[in-house]
């Protein structure tokens, strides 16, 4: 299913205050609804002209130059809207915080065109079809439960994406892993695509930086309940890091494949979320309890 592309046409004159700035920096300040990384991509794709000429992101701007952006943003107008209940933790005109259940895919894709979070969002908030990924700022895996933040405006989306890239959004998870973890610690190991399976990630020497902090909540016979904080947010980061650390998450079908008879999904829950509101600048903190199935798992482990 192809996406719709919204055309962007913007123009500005370089003011004195931005003289000497990099082109991507100047454009990000002139058009704050769009992230610097997005603008940099447009420059590299030849979508930006400076006095009719193509420039590099690092080129300095001069007062009075005319900057023109002619680009496209992929939107999700052709993804279907479906009436699906959402567990809303917080909502205002700029953003939305939800508590995602298990077995809930985020984006429509091959094999899952319906019944996803995007379908639910487009039903309740039709205007989200004008935002990248329907306003979704970060993802949770299908079987991971817990807190997610979703932007409702382009300004909020850009600010939240930037905050995430700058590691200013605090995300804390709880997980049950194989083995008795001796003490808390930090895993600092770069992540990239798996060399043999493109659906998977792996620790690789040329991967992107990935840092995971963990501490012990409770120890059991053969298992440990952990509190995990992400410093970076790579795909499958916690799952890969814990497997790399010889403590795979219970029920993880893709990594470790341990404890599938004990728990039918990865025992991973996004429990806490803290961020600065992108518009009001108020500090927001949210916490949701463990889902019933994880609480039952902990009870069973205590009884062993």
GROMACS .gro file of N, CA, C and O in nm, residues 23-146:
model
  496
   23UNK      N    1   2.360   2.617   0.676
   23UNK     CA    2   2.233   2.621   0.605
   23UNK      C    3   2.126   2.540   0.677
   23UNK      O    4   2.012   2.586   0.693
   24UNK      N    5   2.161   2.418   0.723
   24UNK     CA    6   2.060   2.336   0.790
   24UNK      C    7   2.017   2.398   0.923
   24UNK      O    8   1.898   2.393   0.960
   25UNK      N    9   2.111   2.463   0.994
   25UNK     CA   10   2.076   2.529   1.120
   25UNK      C   11   1.984   2.649   1.095
   25UNK      O   12   1.885   2.669   1.166
   26UNK      N   13   2.016   2.727   0.994
   26UNK     CA   14   1.935   2.845   0.963
   26UNK      C   15   1.793   2.806   0.924
   26UNK      O   16   1.695   2.866   0.971
   27UNK      N   17   1.781   2.705   0.839
   27UNK     CA   18   1.648   2.661   0.796
   27UNK      C   19   1.567   2.605   0.913
   27UNK      O   20   1.446   2.625   0.922
   28UNK      N   21   1.634   2.532   1.003
   28UNK     CA   22   1.564   2.477   1.119
   28UNK      C   23   1.510   2.587   1.208
   28UNK      O   24   1.404   2.572   1.271
   29UNK      N   25   1.581   2.700   1.217
   29UNK     CA   26   1.532   2.813   1.296
   29UNK      C   27   1.423   2.891   1.223
   29UNK      O   28   1.329   2.939   1.285
   30UNK      N   29   1.435   2.901   1.092
   30UNK     CA   30   1.335   2.973   1.015
   30UNK      C   31   1.204   2.896   1.003
   30UNK      O   32   1.096   2.954   0.996
   31UNK      N   33   1.215   2.762   1.001
   31UNK     CA   34   1.096   2.677   0.986
   31UNK      C   35   1.095   2.573   1.098
   31UNK      O   36   1.125   2.455   1.077
   32UNK      N   37   1.062   2.615   1.222
   32UNK     CA   38   1.073   2.527   1.339
   32UNK      C   39   0.975   2.409   1.339
   32UNK      O   40   0.988   2.319   1.423
   33UNK      N   41   0.879   2.407   1.248
   33UNK     CA   42   0.789   2.293   1.241
   33UNK      C   43   0.858   2.168   1.187
   33UNK      O   44   0.803   2.057   1.196
   34UNK      N   45   0.978   2.184   1.130
   34UNK     CA   46   1.049   2.072   1.070
   34UNK      C   47   1.183   2.052   1.138
   34UNK      O   48   1.255   2.148   1.165
   35UNK      N   49   1.216   1.928   1.168
   35UNK     CA   50   1.338   1.898   1.242
   35UNK      C   51   1.462   1.926   1.156
   35UNK      O   52   1.457   1.923   1.033
   36UNK      N   53   1.573   1.950   1.225
   36UNK     CA   54   1.697   1.976   1.153
   36UNK      C   55   1.738   1.854   1.070
   36UNK      O   56   1.790   1.868   0.959
   37UNK      N   57   1.715   1.734   1.124
   37UNK     CA   58   1.752   1.614   1.049
   37UNK      C   59   1.669   1.601   0.921
   37UNK      O   60   1.721   1.560   0.816
   38UNK      N   61   1.539   1.638   0.928
   38UNK     CA   62   1.455   1.633   0.809
   38UNK      C   63   1.505   1.736   0.706
   38UNK      O   64   1.516   1.708   0.587
   39UNK      N   65   1.533   1.857   0.754
   39UNK     CA   66   1.581   1.963   0.666
   39UNK      C   67   1.715   1.926   0.603
   39UNK      O   68   1.738   1.947   0.483
   40UNK      N   69   1.804   1.868   0.682
   40UNK     CA   70   1.933   1.825   0.629
   40UNK      C   71   1.913   1.724   0.517
   40UNK      O   72   1.980   1.727   0.413
   41UNK      N   73   1.817   1.633   0.536
   41UNK     CA   74   1.786   1.535   0.433
   41UNK      C   75   1.736   1.601   0.306
   41UNK      O   76   1.774   1.562   0.194
   42UNK      N   77   1.652   1.703   0.320
   42UNK     CA   78   1.601   1.775   0.203
   42UNK      C   79   1.715   1.844   0.128
   42UNK      O   80   1.718   1.843   0.004
   43UNK      N   81   1.808   1.903   0.203
   43UNK     CA   82   1.922   1.969   0.138
   43UNK      C   83   2.002   1.867   0.058
   43UNK      O   84   2.039   1.890  -0.058
   44UNK      N   85   2.029   1.752   0.119
   44UNK     CA   86   2.109   1.647   0.053
   44UNK      C   87   2.038   1.588  -0.067
   44UNK      O   88   2.102   1.539  -0.161
   45UNK      N   89   1.904   1.593  -0.066
   45UNK     CA   90   1.825   1.540  -0.178
   45UNK      C   91   1.805   1.643  -0.289
   45UNK      O   92   1.741   1.614  -0.391
   46UNK      N   93   1.860   1.764  -0.271
   46UNK     CA   94   1.845   1.867  -0.372
   46UNK      C   95   1.712   1.938  -0.370
   46UNK      O   96   1.670   1.997  -0.471
   47UNK      N   97   1.644   1.938  -0.255
   47UNK     CA   98   1.513   2.001  -0.242
   47UNK      C   99   1.523   2.146  -0.193
   47UNK      O  100   1.420   2.211  -0.173
   48UNK      N  101   1.645   2.193  -0.167
   48UNK     CA  102   1.665   2.328  -0.114
   48UNK      C  103   1.755   2.407  -0.209
   48UNK      O  104   1.859   2.357  -0.253
   49UNK      N  105   1.713   2.529  -0.237
   49UNK     CA  106   1.794   2.619  -0.320
   49UNK      C  107   1.827   2.746  -0.243
   49UNK      O  108   1.744   2.797  -0.168
   50UNK      N  109   1.949   2.795  -0.264
   50UNK     CA  110   1.994   2.921  -0.205
   50UNK      C  111   2.024   3.014  -0.322
   50UNK      O  112   2.119   2.991  -0.397
   51UNK      N  113   1.940   3.116  -0.337
   51UNK     CA  114   1.951   3.204  -0.455
   51UNK      C  115   1.956   3.123  -0.585
   51UNK      O  116   2.032   3.153  -0.678
   52UNK      N  117   1.874   3.018  -0.589
   52UNK     CA  118   1.863   2.936  -0.710
   52UNK      C  119   1.969   2.831  -0.726
   52UNK      O  120   1.970   2.756  -0.825
   53UNK      N  121   2.059   2.817  -0.628
   53UNK     CA  122   2.168   2.719  -0.637
   53UNK      C  123   2.155   2.615  -0.526
   53UNK      O  124   2.102   2.642  -0.418
   54UNK      N  125   2.206   2.495  -0.555
   54UNK     CA  126   2.209   2.389  -0.454
   54UNK      C  127   2.332   2.407  -0.365
   54UNK      O  128   2.441   2.440  -0.413
   55UNK      N  129   2.313   2.385  -0.237
   55UNK     CA  130   2.422   2.399  -0.140
   55UNK      C  131   2.430   2.274  -0.053
   55UNK      O  132   2.343   2.188  -0.055
   56UNK      N  133   2.535   2.269   0.028
   56UNK     CA  134   2.552   2.160   0.124
   56UNK      C  135   2.498   2.203   0.261
   56UNK      O  136   2.492   2.324   0.290
   57UNK      N  137   2.458   2.107   0.346
   57UNK     CA  138   2.407   2.143   0.479
   57UNK      C  139   2.502   2.230   0.559
   57UNK      O  140   2.458   2.316   0.635
   58UNK      N  141   2.633   2.210   0.542
   58UNK     CA  142   2.731   2.283   0.625
   58UNK      C  143   2.768   2.420   0.568
   58UNK      O  144   2.839   2.496   0.633
   59UNK      N  145   2.723   2.451   0.447
   59UNK     CA  146   2.754   2.581   0.389
   59UNK      C  147   2.691   2.694   0.471
   59UNK      O  148   2.577   2.685   0.515
   60UNK      N  149   2.766   2.803   0.487
   60UNK     CA  150   2.719   2.916   0.568
   60UNK      C  151   2.625   3.007   0.485
   60UNK      O  152   2.644   3.024   0.364
   61UNK      N  153   2.525   3.062   0.555
   61UNK     CA  154   2.430   3.150   0.486
   61UNK      C  155   2.474   3.296   0.500
   61UNK      O  156   2.546   3.332   0.592
   62UNK      N  157   2.428   3.378   0.405
   62UNK     CA  158   2.463   3.520   0.399
   62UNK      C  159   2.334   3.601   0.406
   62UNK      O  160   2.230   3.562   0.352
   63UNK      N  161   2.341   3.715   0.473
   63UNK     CA  162   2.223   3.799   0.487
   63UNK      C  163   2.164   3.835   0.350
   63UNK      O  164   2.236   3.870   0.257
   64UNK      N  165   2.032   3.824   0.339
   64UNK     CA  166   1.962   3.861   0.217
   64UNK      C  167   1.944   3.748   0.118
   64UNK      O  168   1.873   3.765   0.018
   65UNK      N  169   2.010   3.635   0.139
   65UNK     CA  170   1.992   3.522   0.047
   65UNK      C  171   1.848   3.470   0.055
   65UNK      O  172   1.786   3.470   0.162
   66UNK      N  173   1.799   3.424  -0.059
   66UNK     CA  174   1.665   3.366  -0.066
   66UNK      C  175   1.675   3.214  -0.054
   66UNK      O  176   1.743   3.150  -0.135
   67UNK      N  177   1.609   3.159   0.047
   67UNK     CA  178   1.610   3.015   0.071
   67UNK      C  179   1.474   2.959   0.029
   67UNK      O  180   1.370   3.007   0.073
   68UNK      N  181   1.476   2.857  -0.055
   68UNK     CA  182   1.353   2.796  -0.104
   68UNK      C  183   1.357   2.646  -0.080
   68UNK      O  184   1.456   2.580  -0.115
   69UNK      N  185   1.252   2.593  -0.019
   69UNK     CA  186   1.238   2.449   0.002
   69UNK      C  187   1.121   2.401  -0.082
   69UNK      O  188   1.008   2.451  -0.070
   70UNK      N  189   1.145   2.303  -0.168
   70UNK     CA  190   1.040   2.234  -0.242
   70UNK      C  191   1.060   2.086  -0.219
   70UNK      O  192   1.148   2.024  -0.279
   71UNK      N  193   0.979   2.031  -0.130
   71UNK     CA  194   0.999   1.893  -0.087
   71UNK      C  195   0.865   1.823  -0.071
   71UNK      O  196   0.758   1.880  -0.099
   72UNK      N  197   0.871   1.699  -0.026
   72UNK     CA  198   0.750   1.622  -0.001
   72UNK      C  199   0.762   1.552   0.133
   72UNK      O  200   0.872   1.511   0.174
   73UNK      N  201   0.650   1.540   0.202
   73UNK     CA  202   0.644   1.464   0.326
   73UNK      C  203   0.549   1.348   0.306
   73UNK      O  204   0.437   1.366   0.258
   74UNK      N  205   0.594   1.231   0.342
   74UNK     CA  206   0.510   1.112   0.332
   74UNK      C  207   0.406   1.115   0.443
   74UNK      O  208   0.438   1.128   0.560
   75UNK      N  209   0.280   1.108   0.406
   75UNK     CA  210   0.172   1.104   0.503
   75UNK      C  211   0.100   0.971   0.492
   75UNK      O  212   0.136   0.885   0.411
   76UNK      N  213  -0.002   0.953   0.574
   76UNK     CA  214  -0.068   0.822   0.581
   76UNK      C  215  -0.216   0.832   0.546
   76UNK      O  216  -0.298   0.760   0.600
   77UNK      N  217  -0.249   0.920   0.453
   77UNK     CA  218  -0.389   0.945   0.420
   77UNK      C  219  -0.460   0.820   0.369
   77UNK      O  220  -0.582   0.808   0.381
   78UNK      N  221  -0.388   0.728   0.308
   78UNK     CA  222  -0.454   0.612   0.251
   78UNK      C  223  -0.454   0.491   0.343
   78UNK      O  224  -0.491   0.383   0.303
   79UNK      N  225  -0.406   0.507   0.466
   79UNK     CA  226  -0.419   0.399   0.563
   79UNK      C  227  -0.557   0.410   0.627
   79UNK      O  228  -0.599   0.517   0.669
   80UNK      N  229  -0.626   0.300   0.637
   80UNK     CA  230  -0.763   0.301   0.683
   80UNK      C  231  -0.778   0.338   0.829
   80UNK      O  232  -0.694   0.307   0.913
   81UNK      N  233  -0.890   0.406   0.859
   81UNK     CA  234  -0.925   0.437   0.997
   81UNK      C  235  -1.016   0.327   1.050
   81UNK      O  236  -1.106   0.280   0.981
   82UNK      N  237  -0.991   0.285   1.174
   82UNK     CA  238  -1.073   0.180   1.236
   82UNK      C  239  -1.107   0.218   1.379
   82UNK      O  240  -1.023   0.275   1.451
   83UNK      N  241  -1.226   0.187   1.419
   83UNK     CA  242  -1.270   0.216   1.556
   83UNK      C  243  -1.213   0.109   1.649
   83UNK      O  244  -1.268   0.000   1.663
   84UNK      N  245  -1.101   0.143   1.712
   84UNK     CA  246  -1.032   0.053   1.805
   84UNK      C  247  -1.009   0.131   1.934
   84UNK      O  248  -0.959   0.243   1.930
   85UNK      N  249  -1.045   0.072   2.046
   85UNK     CA  250  -1.031   0.141   2.175
   85UNK      C  251  -0.885   0.168   2.208
   85UNK      O  252  -0.797   0.084   2.182
   86UNK      N  253  -0.858   0.285   2.264
   86UNK     CA  254  -0.725   0.323   2.309
   86UNK      C  255  -0.729   0.351   2.459
   86UNK      O  256  -0.822   0.414   2.508
   87UNK      N  257  -0.627   0.305   2.529
   87UNK     CA  258  -0.614   0.333   2.672
   87UNK      C  259  -0.535   0.463   2.685
   87UNK      O  260  -0.412   0.463   2.683
   88UNK      N  261  -0.607   0.575   2.696
   88UNK     CA  262  -0.544   0.707   2.698
   88UNK      C  263  -0.510   0.746   2.841
   88UNK      O  264  -0.596   0.751   2.928
   89UNK      N  265  -0.382   0.774   2.865
   89UNK     CA  266  -0.333   0.813   2.997
   89UNK      C  267  -0.337   0.964   3.014
   89UNK      O  268  -0.366   1.016   3.122
   90UNK      N  269  -0.309   1.037   2.905
   90UNK     CA  270  -0.306   1.184   2.907
   90UNK      C  271  -0.331   1.234   2.767
   90UNK      O  272  -0.290   1.173   2.668
   91UNK      N  273  -0.399   1.350   2.759
   91UNK     CA  274  -0.425   1.409   2.628
   91UNK      C  275  -0.445   1.559   2.641
   91UNK      O  276  -0.508   1.607   2.735
   92UNK      N  277  -0.387   1.634   2.547
   92UNK     CA  278  -0.421   1.775   2.530
   92UNK      C  279  -0.419   1.803   2.381
   92UNK      O  280  -0.414   1.709   2.300
   93UNK      N  281  -0.423   1.929   2.341
   93UNK     CA  282  -0.433   1.960   2.199
   93UNK      C  283  -0.304   1.933   2.123
   93UNK      O  284  -0.303   1.932   1.999
   94UNK      N  285  -0.194   1.909   2.195
   94UNK     CA  286  -0.064   1.893   2.131
   94UNK      C  287  -0.013   1.749   2.129
   94UNK      O  288   0.059   1.712   2.037
   95UNK      N  289  -0.046   1.673   2.230
   95UNK     CA  290   0.009   1.538   2.237
   95UNK      C  291  -0.085   1.442   2.308
   95UNK      O  292  -0.184   1.481   2.370
   96UNK      N  293  -0.050   1.315   2.299
   96UNK     CA  294  -0.131   1.206   2.351
   96UNK      C  295  -0.037   1.102   2.412
   96UNK      O  296   0.066   1.069   2.353
   97UNK      N  297  -0.071   1.054   2.530
   97UNK     CA  298   0.005   0.946   2.593
   97UNK      C  299  -0.090   0.827   2.607
   97UNK      O  300  -0.200   0.840   2.662
   98UNK      N  301  -0.048   0.712   2.555
   98UNK     CA  302  -0.133   0.593   2.567
   98UNK      C  303  -0.058   0.481   2.639
   98UNK      O  304   0.065   0.481   2.647
   99UNK      N  305  -0.136   0.386   2.692
   99UNK     CA  306  -0.083   0.264   2.752
   99UNK      C  307  -0.114   0.152   2.653
   99UNK      O  308  -0.228   0.110   2.641
  100UNK      N  309  -0.013   0.108   2.579
  100UNK     CA  310  -0.033   0.010   2.473
  100UNK      C  311  -0.047  -0.132   2.528
  100UNK      O  312   0.035  -0.174   2.610
  101UNK      N  313  -0.149  -0.205   2.483
  101UNK     CA  314  -0.162  -0.345   2.526
  101UNK      C  315  -0.070  -0.436   2.444
  101UNK      O  316  -0.009  -0.393   2.345
  102UNK      N  317  -0.063  -0.561   2.483
  102UNK     CA  318   0.013  -0.658   2.406
  102UNK      C  319  -0.062  -0.694   2.278
  102UNK      O  320  -0.181  -0.665   2.263
  103UNK      N  321   0.009  -0.754   2.184
  103UNK     CA  322  -0.049  -0.800   2.058
  103UNK      C  323  -0.112  -0.684   1.980
  103UNK      O  324  -0.222  -0.696   1.925
  104UNK      N  325  -0.043  -0.569   1.978
  104UNK     CA  326  -0.094  -0.450   1.910
  104UNK      C  327   0.018  -0.394   1.824
  104UNK      O  328   0.114  -0.337   1.874
  105UNK      N  329   0.006  -0.412   1.692
  105UNK     CA  330   0.107  -0.364   1.599
  105UNK      C  331   0.096  -0.212   1.585
  105UNK      O  332  -0.014  -0.157   1.590
  106UNK      N  333   0.208  -0.144   1.566
  106UNK     CA  334   0.208   0.002   1.558
  106UNK      C  335   0.166   0.052   1.420
  106UNK      O  336   0.074   0.133   1.408
  107UNK      N  337   0.234   0.007   1.314
  107UNK     CA  338   0.208   0.057   1.179
  107UNK      C  339   0.151  -0.052   1.089
  107UNK      O  340   0.192  -0.168   1.098
  108UNK      N  341   0.061  -0.014   0.998
  108UNK     CA  342   0.018  -0.110   0.895
  108UNK      C  343   0.138  -0.152   0.809
  108UNK      O  344   0.222  -0.069   0.773
  109UNK      N  345   0.143  -0.279   0.777
  109UNK     CA  346   0.249  -0.332   0.693
  109UNK      C  347   0.203  -0.467   0.640
  109UNK      O  348   0.094  -0.514   0.676
  110UNK      N  349   0.285  -0.528   0.558
  110UNK     CA  350   0.249  -0.657   0.501
  110UNK      C  351   0.210  -0.755   0.611
  110UNK      O  352   0.285  -0.777   0.706
  111UNK      N  353   0.090  -0.812   0.599
  111UNK     CA  354   0.040  -0.905   0.699
  111UNK      C  355  -0.038  -0.840   0.811
  111UNK      O  356  -0.106  -0.907   0.888
  112UNK      N  357  -0.027  -0.706   0.822
  112UNK     CA  358  -0.098  -0.634   0.929
  112UNK      C  359  -0.149  -0.499   0.876
  112UNK      O  360  -0.113  -0.394   0.928
  113UNK      N  361  -0.232  -0.501   0.773
  113UNK     CA  362  -0.283  -0.377   0.718
  113UNK      C  363  -0.392  -0.318   0.806
  113UNK      O  364  -0.423  -0.200   0.797
  114UNK      N  365  -0.453  -0.400   0.891
  114UNK     CA  366  -0.563  -0.353   0.975
  114UNK      C  367  -0.535  -0.383   1.121
  114UNK      O  368  -0.448  -0.463   1.154
  115UNK      N  369  -0.611  -0.317   1.208
  115UNK     CA  370  -0.603  -0.346   1.350
  115UNK      C  371  -0.480  -0.291   1.419
  115UNK      O  372  -0.445  -0.336   1.529
  116UNK      N  373  -0.415  -0.191   1.358
  116UNK     CA  374  -0.292  -0.137   1.417
  116UNK      C  375  -0.321  -0.008   1.494
  116UNK      O  376  -0.430   0.049   1.485
  117UNK      N  377  -0.220   0.039   1.566
  117UNK     CA  378  -0.234   0.165   1.639
  117UNK      C  379  -0.260   0.280   1.544
  117UNK      O  380  -0.342   0.368   1.573
  118UNK      N  381  -0.193   0.282   1.429
  118UNK     CA  382  -0.217   0.389   1.332
  118UNK      C  383  -0.362   0.391   1.287
  118UNK      O  384  -0.424   0.498   1.277
  119UNK      N  385  -0.419   0.275   1.258
  119UNK     CA  386  -0.560   0.268   1.219
  119UNK      C  387  -0.649   0.327   1.328
  119UNK      O  388  -0.745   0.400   1.300
  120UNK      N  389  -0.619   0.294   1.454
  120UNK     CA  390  -0.698   0.346   1.566
  120UNK      C  391  -0.684   0.497   1.579
  120UNK      O  392  -0.782   0.569   1.602
  121UNK      N  393  -0.562   0.548   1.563
  121UNK     CA  394  -0.538   0.692   1.575
  121UNK      C  395  -0.610   0.769   1.466
  121UNK      O  396  -0.667   0.876   1.490
  122UNK      N  397  -0.607   0.718   1.344
  122UNK     CA  398  -0.669   0.789   1.232
  122UNK      C  399  -0.821   0.794   1.247
  122UNK      O  400  -0.885   0.886   1.194
  123UNK      N  401  -0.879   0.698   1.315
  123UNK     CA  402  -1.024   0.701   1.339
  123UNK      C  403  -1.059   0.809   1.439
  123UNK      O  404  -1.150   0.888   1.420
  124UNK      N  405  -0.984   0.814   1.549
  124UNK     CA  406  -1.015   0.908   1.657
  124UNK      C  407  -0.965   1.049   1.626
  124UNK      O  408  -1.026   1.149   1.667
  125UNK      N  409  -0.853   1.059   1.553
  125UNK     CA  410  -0.792   1.188   1.522
  125UNK      C  411  -0.760   1.194   1.372
  125UNK      O  412  -0.645   1.175   1.332
  126UNK      N  413  -0.860   1.219   1.287
  126UNK     CA  414  -0.838   1.216   1.140
  126UNK      C  415  -0.727   1.309   1.093
  126UNK      O  416  -0.659   1.279   0.994
  127UNK      N  417  -0.705   1.421   1.163
  127UNK     CA  418  -0.602   1.517   1.120
  127UNK      C  419  -0.460   1.462   1.131
  127UNK      O  420  -0.366   1.519   1.074
  128UNK      N  421  -0.443   1.353   1.203
  128UNK     CA  422  -0.310   1.293   1.214
  128UNK      C  423  -0.260   1.239   1.081
  128UNK      O  424  -0.141   1.208   1.068
  129UNK      N  425  -0.349   1.228   0.982
  129UNK     CA  426  -0.302   1.179   0.852
  129UNK      C  427  -0.209   1.280   0.783
  129UNK      O  428  -0.146   1.248   0.683
  130UNK      N  429  -0.197   1.400   0.839
  130UNK     CA  430  -0.107   1.500   0.783
  130UNK      C  431   0.031   1.498   0.848
  130UNK      O  432   0.120   1.572   0.808
  131UNK      N  433   0.048   1.413   0.949
  131UNK     CA  434   0.177   1.406   1.019
  131UNK      C  435   0.254   1.282   0.979
  131UNK      O  436   0.196   1.179   0.945
  132UNK      N  437   0.387   1.287   0.984
  132UNK     CA  438   0.466   1.166   0.958
  132UNK      C  439   0.427   1.056   1.055
  132UNK      O  440   0.414   1.078   1.175
  133UNK      N  441   0.402   0.938   1.001
  133UNK     CA  442   0.367   0.820   1.081
  133UNK      C  443   0.249   0.845   1.174
  133UNK      O  444   0.243   0.793   1.285
  134UNK      N  445   0.157   0.929   1.129
  134UNK     CA  446   0.036   0.961   1.207
  134UNK      C  447   0.071   1.014   1.346
  134UNK      O  448  -0.004   0.994   1.442
  135UNK      N  449   0.184   1.084   1.358
  135UNK     CA  450   0.221   1.147   1.483
  135UNK      C  451   0.301   1.059   1.577
  135UNK      O  452   0.343   1.104   1.685
  136UNK      N  453   0.325   0.936   1.541
  136UNK     CA  454   0.399   0.844   1.629
  136UNK      C  455   0.546   0.885   1.634
  136UNK      O  456   0.612   0.901   1.530
  137UNK      N  457   0.597   0.904   1.754
  137UNK     CA  458   0.732   0.955   1.775
  137UNK      C  459   0.831   0.842   1.799
  137UNK      O  460   0.946   0.847   1.755
  138UNK      N  461   0.788   0.740   1.869
  138UNK     CA  462   0.874   0.623   1.896
  138UNK      C  463   0.786   0.499   1.897
  138UNK      O  464   0.664   0.508   1.906
  139UNK      N  465   0.846   0.385   1.889
  139UNK     CA  466   0.770   0.261   1.875
  139UNK      C  467   0.786   0.170   1.997
  139UNK      O  468   0.885   0.179   2.070
  140UNK      N  469   0.690   0.084   2.012
  140UNK     CA  470   0.703  -0.032   2.099
  140UNK      C  471   0.676  -0.155   2.012
  140UNK      O  472   0.591  -0.150   1.922
  141UNK      N  473   0.747  -0.263   2.038
  141UNK     CA  474   0.724  -0.385   1.962
  141UNK      C  475   0.582  -0.436   1.985
  141UNK      O  476   0.517  -0.402   2.085
  142UNK      N  477   0.536  -0.517   1.893
  142UNK     CA  478   0.398  -0.570   1.897
  142UNK      C  479   0.360  -0.623   2.034
  142UNK      O  480   0.251  -0.595   2.085
  143UNK      N  481   0.447  -0.702   2.095
  143UNK     CA  482   0.414  -0.768   2.222
  143UNK      C  483   0.468  -0.697   2.345
  143UNK      O  484   0.456  -0.748   2.456
  144UNK      N  485   0.530  -0.581   2.327
  144UNK     CA  486   0.572  -0.501   2.442
  144UNK      C  487   0.458  -0.409   2.482
  144UNK      O  488   0.396  -0.346   2.397
  145UNK      N  489   0.431  -0.401   2.611
  145UNK     CA  490   0.322  -0.318   2.660
  145UNK      C  491   0.376  -0.187   2.717
  145UNK      O  492   0.495  -0.172   2.741
  146UNK      N  493   0.284  -0.091   2.740
  146UNK     CA  494   0.322   0.027   2.816
  146UNK      C  495   0.308   0.159   2.743
  146UNK      O  496   0.237   0.173   2.643
   0.00000   0.00000   0.00000
